[in-house]
mmCIF file of C-alpha atoms in Angstrom:
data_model
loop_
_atom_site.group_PDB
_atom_site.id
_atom_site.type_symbol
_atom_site.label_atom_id
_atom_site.label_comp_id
_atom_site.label_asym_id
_atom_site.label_seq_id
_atom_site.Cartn_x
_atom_site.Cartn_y
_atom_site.Cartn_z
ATOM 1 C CA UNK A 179 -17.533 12.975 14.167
ATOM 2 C CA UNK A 180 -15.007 12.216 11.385
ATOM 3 C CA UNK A 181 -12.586 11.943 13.861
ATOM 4 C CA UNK A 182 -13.877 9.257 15.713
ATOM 5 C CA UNK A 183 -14.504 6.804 12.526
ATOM 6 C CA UNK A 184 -12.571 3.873 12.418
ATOM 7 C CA UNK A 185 -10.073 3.828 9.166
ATOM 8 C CA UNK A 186 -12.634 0.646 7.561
ATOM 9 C CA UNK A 187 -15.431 3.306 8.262
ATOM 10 C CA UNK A 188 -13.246 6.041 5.955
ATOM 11 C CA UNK A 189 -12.691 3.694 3.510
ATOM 12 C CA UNK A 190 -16.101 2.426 2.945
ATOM 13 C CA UNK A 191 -17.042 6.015 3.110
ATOM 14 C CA UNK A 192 -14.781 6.902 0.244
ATOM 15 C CA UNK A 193 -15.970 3.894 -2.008
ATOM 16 C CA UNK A 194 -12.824 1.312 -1.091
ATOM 17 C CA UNK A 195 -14.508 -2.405 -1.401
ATOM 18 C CA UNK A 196 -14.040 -4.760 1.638
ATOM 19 C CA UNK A 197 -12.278 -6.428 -1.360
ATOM 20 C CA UNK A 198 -9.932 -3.944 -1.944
ATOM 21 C CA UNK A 199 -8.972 -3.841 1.421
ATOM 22 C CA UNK A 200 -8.190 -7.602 1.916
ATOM 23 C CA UNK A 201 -5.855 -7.898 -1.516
ATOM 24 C CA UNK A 202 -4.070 -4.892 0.660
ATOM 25 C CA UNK A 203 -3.845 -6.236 3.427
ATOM 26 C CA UNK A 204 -2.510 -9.696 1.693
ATOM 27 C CA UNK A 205 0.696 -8.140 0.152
ATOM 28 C CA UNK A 206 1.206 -6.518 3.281
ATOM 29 C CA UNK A 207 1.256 -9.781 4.990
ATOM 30 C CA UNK A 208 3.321 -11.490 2.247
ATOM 31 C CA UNK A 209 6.218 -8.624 2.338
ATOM 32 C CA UNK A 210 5.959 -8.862 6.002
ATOM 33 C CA UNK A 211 6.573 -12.517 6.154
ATOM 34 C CA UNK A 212 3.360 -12.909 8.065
ATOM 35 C CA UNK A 213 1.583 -16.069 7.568
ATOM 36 C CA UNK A 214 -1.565 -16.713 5.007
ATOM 37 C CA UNK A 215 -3.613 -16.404 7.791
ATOM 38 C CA UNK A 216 -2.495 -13.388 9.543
ATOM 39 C CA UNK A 217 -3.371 -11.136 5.821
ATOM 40 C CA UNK A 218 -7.109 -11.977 8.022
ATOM 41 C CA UNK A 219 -6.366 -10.628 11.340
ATOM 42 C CA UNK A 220 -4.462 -7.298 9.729
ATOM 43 C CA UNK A 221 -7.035 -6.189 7.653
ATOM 44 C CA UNK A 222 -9.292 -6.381 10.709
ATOM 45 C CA UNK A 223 -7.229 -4.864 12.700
ATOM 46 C CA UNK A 224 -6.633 -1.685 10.566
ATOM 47 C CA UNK A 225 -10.238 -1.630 9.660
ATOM 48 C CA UNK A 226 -11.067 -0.955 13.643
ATOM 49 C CA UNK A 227 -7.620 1.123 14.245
ATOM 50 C CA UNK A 228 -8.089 5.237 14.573
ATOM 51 C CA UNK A 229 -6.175 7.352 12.812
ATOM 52 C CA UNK A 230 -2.577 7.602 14.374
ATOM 53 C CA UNK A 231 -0.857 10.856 14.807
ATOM 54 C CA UNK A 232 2.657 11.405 13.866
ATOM 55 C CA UNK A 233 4.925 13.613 14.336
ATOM 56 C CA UNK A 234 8.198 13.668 11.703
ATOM 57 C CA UNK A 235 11.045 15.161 12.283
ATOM 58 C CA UNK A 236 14.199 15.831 9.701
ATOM 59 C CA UNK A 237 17.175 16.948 11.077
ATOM 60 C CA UNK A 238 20.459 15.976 9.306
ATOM 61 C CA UNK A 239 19.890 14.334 6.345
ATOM 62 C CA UNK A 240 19.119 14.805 2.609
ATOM 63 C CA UNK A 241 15.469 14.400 2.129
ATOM 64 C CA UNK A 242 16.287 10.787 0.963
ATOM 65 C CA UNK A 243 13.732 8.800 3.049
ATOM 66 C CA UNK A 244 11.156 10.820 2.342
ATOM 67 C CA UNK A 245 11.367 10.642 -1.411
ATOM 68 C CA UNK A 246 11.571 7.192 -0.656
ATOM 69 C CA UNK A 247 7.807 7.179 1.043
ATOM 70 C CA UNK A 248 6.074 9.843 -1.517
ATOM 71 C CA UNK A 249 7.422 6.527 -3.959
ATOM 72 C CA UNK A 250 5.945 3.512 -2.176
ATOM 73 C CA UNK A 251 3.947 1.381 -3.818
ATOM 74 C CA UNK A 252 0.938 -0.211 -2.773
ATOM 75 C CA UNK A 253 0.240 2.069 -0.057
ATOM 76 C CA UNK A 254 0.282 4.936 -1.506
ATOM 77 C CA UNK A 255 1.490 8.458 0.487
ATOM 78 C CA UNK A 256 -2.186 10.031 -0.062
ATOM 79 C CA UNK A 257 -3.642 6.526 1.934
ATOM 80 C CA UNK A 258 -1.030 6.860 4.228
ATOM 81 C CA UNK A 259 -1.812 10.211 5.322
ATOM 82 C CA UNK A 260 -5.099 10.868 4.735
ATOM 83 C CA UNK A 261 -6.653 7.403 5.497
ATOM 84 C CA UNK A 262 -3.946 5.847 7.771
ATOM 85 C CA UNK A 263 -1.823 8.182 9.596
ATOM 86 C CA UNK A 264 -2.406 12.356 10.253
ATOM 87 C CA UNK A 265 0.823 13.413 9.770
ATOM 88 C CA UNK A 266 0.544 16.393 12.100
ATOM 89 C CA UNK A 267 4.123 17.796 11.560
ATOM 90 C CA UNK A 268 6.699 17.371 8.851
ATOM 91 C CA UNK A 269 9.755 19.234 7.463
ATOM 92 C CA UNK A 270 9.353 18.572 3.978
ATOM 93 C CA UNK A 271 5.759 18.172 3.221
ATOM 94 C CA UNK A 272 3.615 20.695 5.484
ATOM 95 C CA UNK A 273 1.963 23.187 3.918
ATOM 96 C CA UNK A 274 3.065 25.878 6.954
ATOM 97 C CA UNK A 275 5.786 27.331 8.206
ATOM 98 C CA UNK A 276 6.842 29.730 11.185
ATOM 99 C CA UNK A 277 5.704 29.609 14.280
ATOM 100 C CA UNK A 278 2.480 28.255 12.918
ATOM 101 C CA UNK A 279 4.381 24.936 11.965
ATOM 102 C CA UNK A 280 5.767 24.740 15.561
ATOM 103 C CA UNK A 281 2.204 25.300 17.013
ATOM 104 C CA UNK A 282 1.040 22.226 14.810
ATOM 105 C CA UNK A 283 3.561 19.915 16.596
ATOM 106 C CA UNK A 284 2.720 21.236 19.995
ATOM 107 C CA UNK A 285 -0.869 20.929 19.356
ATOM 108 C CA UNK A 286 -0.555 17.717 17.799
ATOM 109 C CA UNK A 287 1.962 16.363 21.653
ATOM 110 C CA UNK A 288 -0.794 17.655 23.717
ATOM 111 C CA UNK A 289 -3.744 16.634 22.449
ATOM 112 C CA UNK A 290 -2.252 12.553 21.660
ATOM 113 C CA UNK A 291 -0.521 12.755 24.479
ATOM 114 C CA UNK A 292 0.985 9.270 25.179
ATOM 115 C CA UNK A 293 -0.218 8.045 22.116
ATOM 116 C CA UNK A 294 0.944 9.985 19.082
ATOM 117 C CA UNK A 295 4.367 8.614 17.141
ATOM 118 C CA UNK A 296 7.462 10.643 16.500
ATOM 119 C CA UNK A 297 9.075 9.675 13.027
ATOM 120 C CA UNK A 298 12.914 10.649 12.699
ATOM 121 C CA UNK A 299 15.117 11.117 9.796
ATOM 122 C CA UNK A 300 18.440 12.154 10.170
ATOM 123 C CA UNK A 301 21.436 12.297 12.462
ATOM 124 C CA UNK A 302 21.612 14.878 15.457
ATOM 125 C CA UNK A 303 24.593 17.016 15.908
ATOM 126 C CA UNK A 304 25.574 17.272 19.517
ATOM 127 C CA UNK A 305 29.107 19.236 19.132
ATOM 128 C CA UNK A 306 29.331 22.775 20.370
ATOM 129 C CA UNK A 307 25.889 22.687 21.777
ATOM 130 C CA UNK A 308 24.610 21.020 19.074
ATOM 131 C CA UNK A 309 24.449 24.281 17.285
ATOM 132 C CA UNK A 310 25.523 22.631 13.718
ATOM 133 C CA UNK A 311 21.667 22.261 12.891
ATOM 134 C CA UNK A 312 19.040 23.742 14.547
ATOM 135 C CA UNK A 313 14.873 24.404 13.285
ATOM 136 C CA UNK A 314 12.769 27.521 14.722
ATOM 137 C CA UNK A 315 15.921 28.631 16.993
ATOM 138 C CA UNK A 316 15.992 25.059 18.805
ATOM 139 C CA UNK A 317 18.811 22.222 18.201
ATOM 140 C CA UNK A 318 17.719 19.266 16.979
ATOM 141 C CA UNK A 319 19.070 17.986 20.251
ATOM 142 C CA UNK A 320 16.611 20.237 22.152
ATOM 143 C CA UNK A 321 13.710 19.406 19.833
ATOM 144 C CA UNK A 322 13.725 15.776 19.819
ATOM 145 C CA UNK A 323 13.846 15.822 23.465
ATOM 146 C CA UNK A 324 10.665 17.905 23.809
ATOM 147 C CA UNK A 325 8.834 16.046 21.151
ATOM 148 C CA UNK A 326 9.589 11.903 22.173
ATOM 149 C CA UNK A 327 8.312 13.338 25.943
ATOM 150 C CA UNK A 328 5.036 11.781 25.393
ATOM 151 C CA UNK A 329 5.603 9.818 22.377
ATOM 152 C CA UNK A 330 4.349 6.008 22.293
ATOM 153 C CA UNK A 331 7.319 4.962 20.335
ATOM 154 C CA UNK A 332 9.779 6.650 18.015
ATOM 155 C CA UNK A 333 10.761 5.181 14.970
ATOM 156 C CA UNK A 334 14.204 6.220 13.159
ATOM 157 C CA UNK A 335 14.093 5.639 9.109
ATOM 158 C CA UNK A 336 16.915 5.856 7.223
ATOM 159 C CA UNK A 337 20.648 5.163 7.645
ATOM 160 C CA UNK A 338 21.614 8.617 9.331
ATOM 161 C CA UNK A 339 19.006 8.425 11.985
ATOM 162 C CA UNK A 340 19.206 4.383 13.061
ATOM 163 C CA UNK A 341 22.910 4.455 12.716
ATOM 164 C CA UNK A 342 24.309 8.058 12.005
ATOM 165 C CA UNK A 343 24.949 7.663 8.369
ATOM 166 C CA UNK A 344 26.926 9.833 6.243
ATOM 167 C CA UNK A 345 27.022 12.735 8.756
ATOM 168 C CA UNK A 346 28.598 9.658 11.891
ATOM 169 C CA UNK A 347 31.476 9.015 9.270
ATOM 170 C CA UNK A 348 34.699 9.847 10.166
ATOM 171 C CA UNK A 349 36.145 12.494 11.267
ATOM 172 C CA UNK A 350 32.460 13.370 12.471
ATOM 173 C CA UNK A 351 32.765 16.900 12.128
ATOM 174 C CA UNK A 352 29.235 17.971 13.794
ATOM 175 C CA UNK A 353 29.703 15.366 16.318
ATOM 176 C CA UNK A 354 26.525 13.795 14.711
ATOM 177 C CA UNK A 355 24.858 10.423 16.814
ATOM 178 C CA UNK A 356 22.036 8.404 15.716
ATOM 179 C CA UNK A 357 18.811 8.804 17.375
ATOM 180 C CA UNK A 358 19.354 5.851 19.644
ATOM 181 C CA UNK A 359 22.011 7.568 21.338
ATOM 182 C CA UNK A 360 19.538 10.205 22.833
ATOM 183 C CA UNK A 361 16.553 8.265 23.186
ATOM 184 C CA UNK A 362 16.575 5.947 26.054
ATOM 185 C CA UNK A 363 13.087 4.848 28.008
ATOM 186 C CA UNK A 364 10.722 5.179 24.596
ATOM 187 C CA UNK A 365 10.425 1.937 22.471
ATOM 188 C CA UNK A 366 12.698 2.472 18.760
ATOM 189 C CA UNK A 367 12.380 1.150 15.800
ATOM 190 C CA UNK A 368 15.404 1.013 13.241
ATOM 191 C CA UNK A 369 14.514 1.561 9.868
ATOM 192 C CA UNK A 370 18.106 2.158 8.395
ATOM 193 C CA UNK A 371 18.703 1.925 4.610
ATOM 194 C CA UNK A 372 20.078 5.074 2.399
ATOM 195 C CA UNK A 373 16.994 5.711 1.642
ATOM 196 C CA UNK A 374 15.164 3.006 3.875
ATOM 197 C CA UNK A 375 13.145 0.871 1.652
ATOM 198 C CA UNK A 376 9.406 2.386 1.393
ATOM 199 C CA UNK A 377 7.321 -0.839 2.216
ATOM 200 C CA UNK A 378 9.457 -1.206 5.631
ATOM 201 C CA UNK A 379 8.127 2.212 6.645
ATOM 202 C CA UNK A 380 4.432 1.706 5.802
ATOM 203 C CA UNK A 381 4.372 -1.546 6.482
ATOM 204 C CA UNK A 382 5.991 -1.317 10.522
ATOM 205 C CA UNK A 383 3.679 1.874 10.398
ATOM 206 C CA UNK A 384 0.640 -0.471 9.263
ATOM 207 C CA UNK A 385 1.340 -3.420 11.784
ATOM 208 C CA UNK A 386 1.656 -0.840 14.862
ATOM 209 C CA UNK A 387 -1.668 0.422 13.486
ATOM 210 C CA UNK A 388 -3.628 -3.167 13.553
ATOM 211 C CA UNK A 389 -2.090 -4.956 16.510
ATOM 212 C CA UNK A 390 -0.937 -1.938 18.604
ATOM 213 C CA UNK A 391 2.130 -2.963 19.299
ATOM 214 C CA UNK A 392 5.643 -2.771 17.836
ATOM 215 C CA UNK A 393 6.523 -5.552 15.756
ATOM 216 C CA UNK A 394 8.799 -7.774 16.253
ATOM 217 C CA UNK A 395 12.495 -6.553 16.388
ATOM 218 C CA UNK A 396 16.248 -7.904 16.068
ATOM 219 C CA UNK A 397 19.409 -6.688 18.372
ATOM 220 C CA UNK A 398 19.829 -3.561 16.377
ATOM 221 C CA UNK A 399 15.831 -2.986 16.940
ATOM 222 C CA UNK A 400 15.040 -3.516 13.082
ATOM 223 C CA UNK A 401 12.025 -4.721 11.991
ATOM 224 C CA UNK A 402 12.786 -9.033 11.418
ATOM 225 C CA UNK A 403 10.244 -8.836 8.790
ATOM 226 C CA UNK A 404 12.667 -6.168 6.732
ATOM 227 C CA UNK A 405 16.050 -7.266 8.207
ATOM 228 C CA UNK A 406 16.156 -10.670 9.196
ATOM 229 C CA UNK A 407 18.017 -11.641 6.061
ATOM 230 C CA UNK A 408 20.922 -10.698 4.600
ATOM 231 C CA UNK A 409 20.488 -9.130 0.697
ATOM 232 C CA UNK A 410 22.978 -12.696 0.074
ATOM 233 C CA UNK A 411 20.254 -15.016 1.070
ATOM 234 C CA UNK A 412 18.179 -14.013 -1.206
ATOM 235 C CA UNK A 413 20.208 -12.816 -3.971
ATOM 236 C CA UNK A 414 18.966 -14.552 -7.374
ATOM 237 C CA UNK A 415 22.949 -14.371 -8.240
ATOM 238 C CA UNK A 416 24.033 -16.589 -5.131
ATOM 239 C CA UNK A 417 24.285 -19.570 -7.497
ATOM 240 C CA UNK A 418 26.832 -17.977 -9.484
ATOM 241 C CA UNK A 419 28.665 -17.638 -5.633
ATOM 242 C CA UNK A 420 28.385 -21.379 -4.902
ATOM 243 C CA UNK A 421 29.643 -22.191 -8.564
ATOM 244 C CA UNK A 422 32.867 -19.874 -8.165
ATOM 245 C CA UNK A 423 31.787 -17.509 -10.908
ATOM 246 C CA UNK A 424 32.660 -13.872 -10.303
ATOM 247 C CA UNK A 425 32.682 -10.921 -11.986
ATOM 248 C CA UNK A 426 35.654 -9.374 -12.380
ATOM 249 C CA UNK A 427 34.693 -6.010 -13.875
ATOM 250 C CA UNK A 428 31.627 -4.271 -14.271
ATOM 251 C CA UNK A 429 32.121 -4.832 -18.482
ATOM 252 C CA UNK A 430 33.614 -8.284 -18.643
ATOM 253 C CA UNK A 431 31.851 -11.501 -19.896
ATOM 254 C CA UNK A 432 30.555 -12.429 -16.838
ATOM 255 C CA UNK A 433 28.959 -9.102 -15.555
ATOM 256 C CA UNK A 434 26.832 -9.388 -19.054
ATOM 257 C CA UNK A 435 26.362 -13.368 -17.834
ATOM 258 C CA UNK A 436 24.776 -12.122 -14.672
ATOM 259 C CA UNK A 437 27.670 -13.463 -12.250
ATOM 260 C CA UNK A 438 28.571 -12.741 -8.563
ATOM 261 C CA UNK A 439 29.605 -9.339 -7.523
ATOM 262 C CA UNK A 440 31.402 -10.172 -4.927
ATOM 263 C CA UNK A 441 34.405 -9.508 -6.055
ATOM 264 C CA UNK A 442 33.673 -6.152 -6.979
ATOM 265 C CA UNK A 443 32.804 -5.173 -3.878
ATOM 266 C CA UNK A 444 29.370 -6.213 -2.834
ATOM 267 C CA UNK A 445 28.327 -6.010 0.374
ATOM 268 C CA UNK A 446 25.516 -8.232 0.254
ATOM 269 C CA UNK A 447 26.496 -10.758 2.615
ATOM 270 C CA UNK A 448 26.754 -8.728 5.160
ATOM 271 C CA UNK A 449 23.904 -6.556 4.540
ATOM 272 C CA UNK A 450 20.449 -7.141 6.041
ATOM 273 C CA UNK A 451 17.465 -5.950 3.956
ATOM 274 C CA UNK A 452 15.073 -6.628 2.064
ATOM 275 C CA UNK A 453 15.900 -5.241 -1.275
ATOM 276 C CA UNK A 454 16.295 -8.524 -2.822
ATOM 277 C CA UNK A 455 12.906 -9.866 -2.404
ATOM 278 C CA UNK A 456 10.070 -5.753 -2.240
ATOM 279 C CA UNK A 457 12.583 -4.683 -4.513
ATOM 280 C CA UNK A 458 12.710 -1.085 -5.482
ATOM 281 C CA UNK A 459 9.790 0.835 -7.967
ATOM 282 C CA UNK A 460 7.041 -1.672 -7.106
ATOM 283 C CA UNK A 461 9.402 -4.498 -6.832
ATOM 284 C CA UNK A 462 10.791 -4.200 -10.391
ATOM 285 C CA UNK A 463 14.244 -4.182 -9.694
ATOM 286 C CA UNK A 464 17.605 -3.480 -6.784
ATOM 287 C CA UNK A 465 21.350 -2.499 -7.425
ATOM 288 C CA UNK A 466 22.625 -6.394 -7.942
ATOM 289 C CA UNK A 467 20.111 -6.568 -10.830
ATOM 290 C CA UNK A 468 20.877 -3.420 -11.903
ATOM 291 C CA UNK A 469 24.177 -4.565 -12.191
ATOM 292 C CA UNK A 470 25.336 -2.953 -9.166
ATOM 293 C CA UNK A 471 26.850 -4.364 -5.713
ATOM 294 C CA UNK A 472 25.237 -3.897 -2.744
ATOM 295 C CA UNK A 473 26.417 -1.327 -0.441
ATOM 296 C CA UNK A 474 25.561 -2.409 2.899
ATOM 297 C CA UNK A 475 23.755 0.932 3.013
ATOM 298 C CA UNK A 476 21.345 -0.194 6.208
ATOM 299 C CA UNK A 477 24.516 -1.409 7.996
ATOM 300 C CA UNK A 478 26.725 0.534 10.988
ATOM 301 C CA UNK A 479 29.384 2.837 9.215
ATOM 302 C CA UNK A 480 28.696 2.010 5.906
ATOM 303 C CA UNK A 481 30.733 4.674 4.581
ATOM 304 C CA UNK A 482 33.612 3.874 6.488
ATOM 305 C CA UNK A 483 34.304 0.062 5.265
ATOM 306 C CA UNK A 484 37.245 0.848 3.229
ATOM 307 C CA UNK A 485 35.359 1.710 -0.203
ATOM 308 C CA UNK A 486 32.412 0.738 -1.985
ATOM 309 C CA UNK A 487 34.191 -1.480 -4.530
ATOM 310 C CA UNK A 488 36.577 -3.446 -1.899
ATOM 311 C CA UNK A 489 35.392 -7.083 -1.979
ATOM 312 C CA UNK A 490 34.947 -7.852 2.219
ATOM 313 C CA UNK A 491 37.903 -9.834 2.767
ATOM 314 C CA UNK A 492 41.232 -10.025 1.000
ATOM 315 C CA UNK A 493 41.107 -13.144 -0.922
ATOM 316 C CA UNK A 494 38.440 -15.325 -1.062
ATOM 317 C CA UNK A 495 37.961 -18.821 0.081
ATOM 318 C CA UNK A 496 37.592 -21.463 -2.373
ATOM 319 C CA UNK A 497 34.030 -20.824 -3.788
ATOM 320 C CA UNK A 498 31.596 -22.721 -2.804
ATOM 321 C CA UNK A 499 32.599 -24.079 0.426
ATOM 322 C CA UNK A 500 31.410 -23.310 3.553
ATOM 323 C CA UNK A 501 34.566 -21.626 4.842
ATOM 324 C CA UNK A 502 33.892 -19.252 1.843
ATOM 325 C CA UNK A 503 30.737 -18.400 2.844
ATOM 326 C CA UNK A 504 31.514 -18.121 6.424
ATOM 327 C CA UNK A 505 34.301 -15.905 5.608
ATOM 328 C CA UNK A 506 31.674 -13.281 3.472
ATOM 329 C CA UNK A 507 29.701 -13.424 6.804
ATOM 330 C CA UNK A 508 31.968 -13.426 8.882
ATOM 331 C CA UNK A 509 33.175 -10.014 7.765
ATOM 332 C CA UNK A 510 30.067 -8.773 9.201
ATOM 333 C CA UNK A 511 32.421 -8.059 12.448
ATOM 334 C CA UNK A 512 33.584 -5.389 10.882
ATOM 335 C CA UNK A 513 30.505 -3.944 10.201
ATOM 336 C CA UNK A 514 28.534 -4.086 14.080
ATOM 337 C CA UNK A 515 26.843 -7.019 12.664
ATOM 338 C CA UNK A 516 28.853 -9.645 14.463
ATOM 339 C CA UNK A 517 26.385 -11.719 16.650
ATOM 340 C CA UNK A 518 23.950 -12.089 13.378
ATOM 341 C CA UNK A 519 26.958 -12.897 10.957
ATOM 342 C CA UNK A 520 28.134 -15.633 13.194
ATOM 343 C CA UNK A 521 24.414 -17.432 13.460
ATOM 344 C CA UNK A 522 23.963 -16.837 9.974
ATOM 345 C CA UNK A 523 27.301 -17.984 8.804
ATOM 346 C CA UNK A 524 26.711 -21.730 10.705
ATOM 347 C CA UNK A 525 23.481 -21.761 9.823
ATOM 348 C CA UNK A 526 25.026 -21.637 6.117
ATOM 349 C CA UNK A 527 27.786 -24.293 6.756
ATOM 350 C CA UNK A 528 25.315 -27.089 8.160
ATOM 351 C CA UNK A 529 23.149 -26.181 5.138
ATOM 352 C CA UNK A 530 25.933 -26.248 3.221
ATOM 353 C CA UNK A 531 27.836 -29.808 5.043
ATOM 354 C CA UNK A 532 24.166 -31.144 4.687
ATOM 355 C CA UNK A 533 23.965 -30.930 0.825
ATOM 356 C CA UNK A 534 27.619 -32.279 0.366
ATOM 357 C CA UNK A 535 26.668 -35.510 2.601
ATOM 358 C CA UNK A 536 23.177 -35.589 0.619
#
């Protein structure tokens, strides 16, 4: 009988006001860039949805993302599990082991068959057989294969998995891919990021759970609500940018002024996520306001861009302009972000001719 209540039925059951529920359902529409109206139509939705089975599976990675859920705020991992999803099968968190464990996910394929979704972290090693990593006797090859066979969708979180991360980077020793490399007539979701922010995960878990459906995705198959921005955009330190004021080390005058990092490396306008605006710990702070440039960490070969703290092109345009700006985006090429940088960057230089005219 429990089985068959709808999640609004659990969660009036369990003393969660209708109340409640909506102020959810509002900050998940706000980080999702969903109109005023649509905070309505989710809460519905997830009040009628059924609890959706899920199947995740870590192969090579470092346990990164999923310290990155247990930490999500808002929706917290207990709701997420217990009132949202039945996470039937994972790596790190079940409670079993063995051949019990594998019995779990087989039960859990058969019985939502067509319906259940398979959640990946990590890159798969295909060299030598793919014998580099390998869980119950079986290569990670071997068991993604078996488990997306009757999947609805698969979703790949985190860096290593959407774009092979740390274990892709040269010289590739495992011969690691990401996950889209092996998974070819299922719908996937990339939810890259080293870790992935939390609130993408719950909250492209959360819309597939009210409207049934995948949300809606860019030419890398991220979520646009997550990634249709670069971290520059919104960057409270972009005025510093337009005004030519750079930080030149992380100690100087203007790194304790709050000036751009550019200079020192940051990625940020290159890099789409949404760290700048859900922030990290319950939206109290990201690297840039930590004093830190951004990485580019949800971005194609991250690690192999030449360093960290290399500023994205050699010298910089004169600030301010829009060739400077279109020379931060453009740089994007370099990073499998091309076709985005180049709409971005001329979106930026209209903007940009508009206000000089104005």
């Amino acid at each position: 009988m429990r089985q068959a209540e709808t999640l609004g039925e659990q969660l009036a059951r369990k003393g969660i006001s209708r109340r409640a529920f909506l102020k959810y359902s509002a900050y998940l529409a706000s980080i999702m860039a969903l109109p005023p109206t649509a905070s309505k139509v989710l809460a519905e939705g997830l009040a009628q949805a059924r609890r959706q089975a899920v199947i995740w599976l870590s192969f090579q990675e470092c346990t990164g993302c999923t310290e990155s859920l247990t930490r999500a705020q808002g929706l917290t991992l207990e709701d997420l599990i217990f009132d949202f999803i039945s996470l039937d099968y994972h790596h790190t968190l079940q409670a079993v082991s063995g051949e019990a464990a594998e019995d779990a996910r087989r039960r859990s394929m058969e019985e939502n068959k067509g319906k259940y979704i398979v959640i990946v972290d990590g890159s798969i090693p295909t060299k030598d057989g793919g014998v580099y990593s390998t869980i119950a006797g079986h290569t990670n090859v071997d068991m993604l294969a078996e488990t997306i066979e009757d999947a609805f969708a698969v979703v790949a979180v985190g860096t290593c998995a959407a774009f092979g991360g740390l274990p892709y980077a040269k010289p590739n020793p495992t011969g690691a891919v990401p996950v889209s490399k092996l998974v070819g007539d299922k719908p996937l979701i990339n939810i890259p990021g080293c870790p992935p922010v939390p609130e993408a995960m719950t909250g492209t878990l959360s819309h597939i759970l009210s409207f049934g459906e995948l949300p809606a995705l860019d030419h890398m198959n991220r979520p646009l609500a997550f990634f249709g921005e670069t971290i520059h955009d919104r960057c409270y330190r972009r005025p510093f940018y337009e005004e030519g004021k750079f930080a030149k080390s992380f100690d100087d005058e203007g790194a304790r002024k709050g000036w751009c990092l550019y200079e020192l490396g940051c990625k940020g306008p290159i890099a789409y996520n949404a760290c700048a605006t859900v922030k990290w710990n319950g939206g109290i702070s990201f690297p840039i306001q930590s004093g830190h440039g951004c990485f580019a960490c949800a971005s194609p070969n991250f690690w192999d861009q030449g360093g960290f703290y290399k500023p994205l092109s050699a010298s910089i345009a004169p600030a301010g302009t829009a060739a400077g700006i279109a020379a931060a985006a453009g740089a994007a090429v370099g990073a499998g972000t091309a076709w985005m940088a180049r709409r971005r960057s001329k979106a930026i230089a209209e903007e940009h001719a508009g206000n000089e005219e104005g």
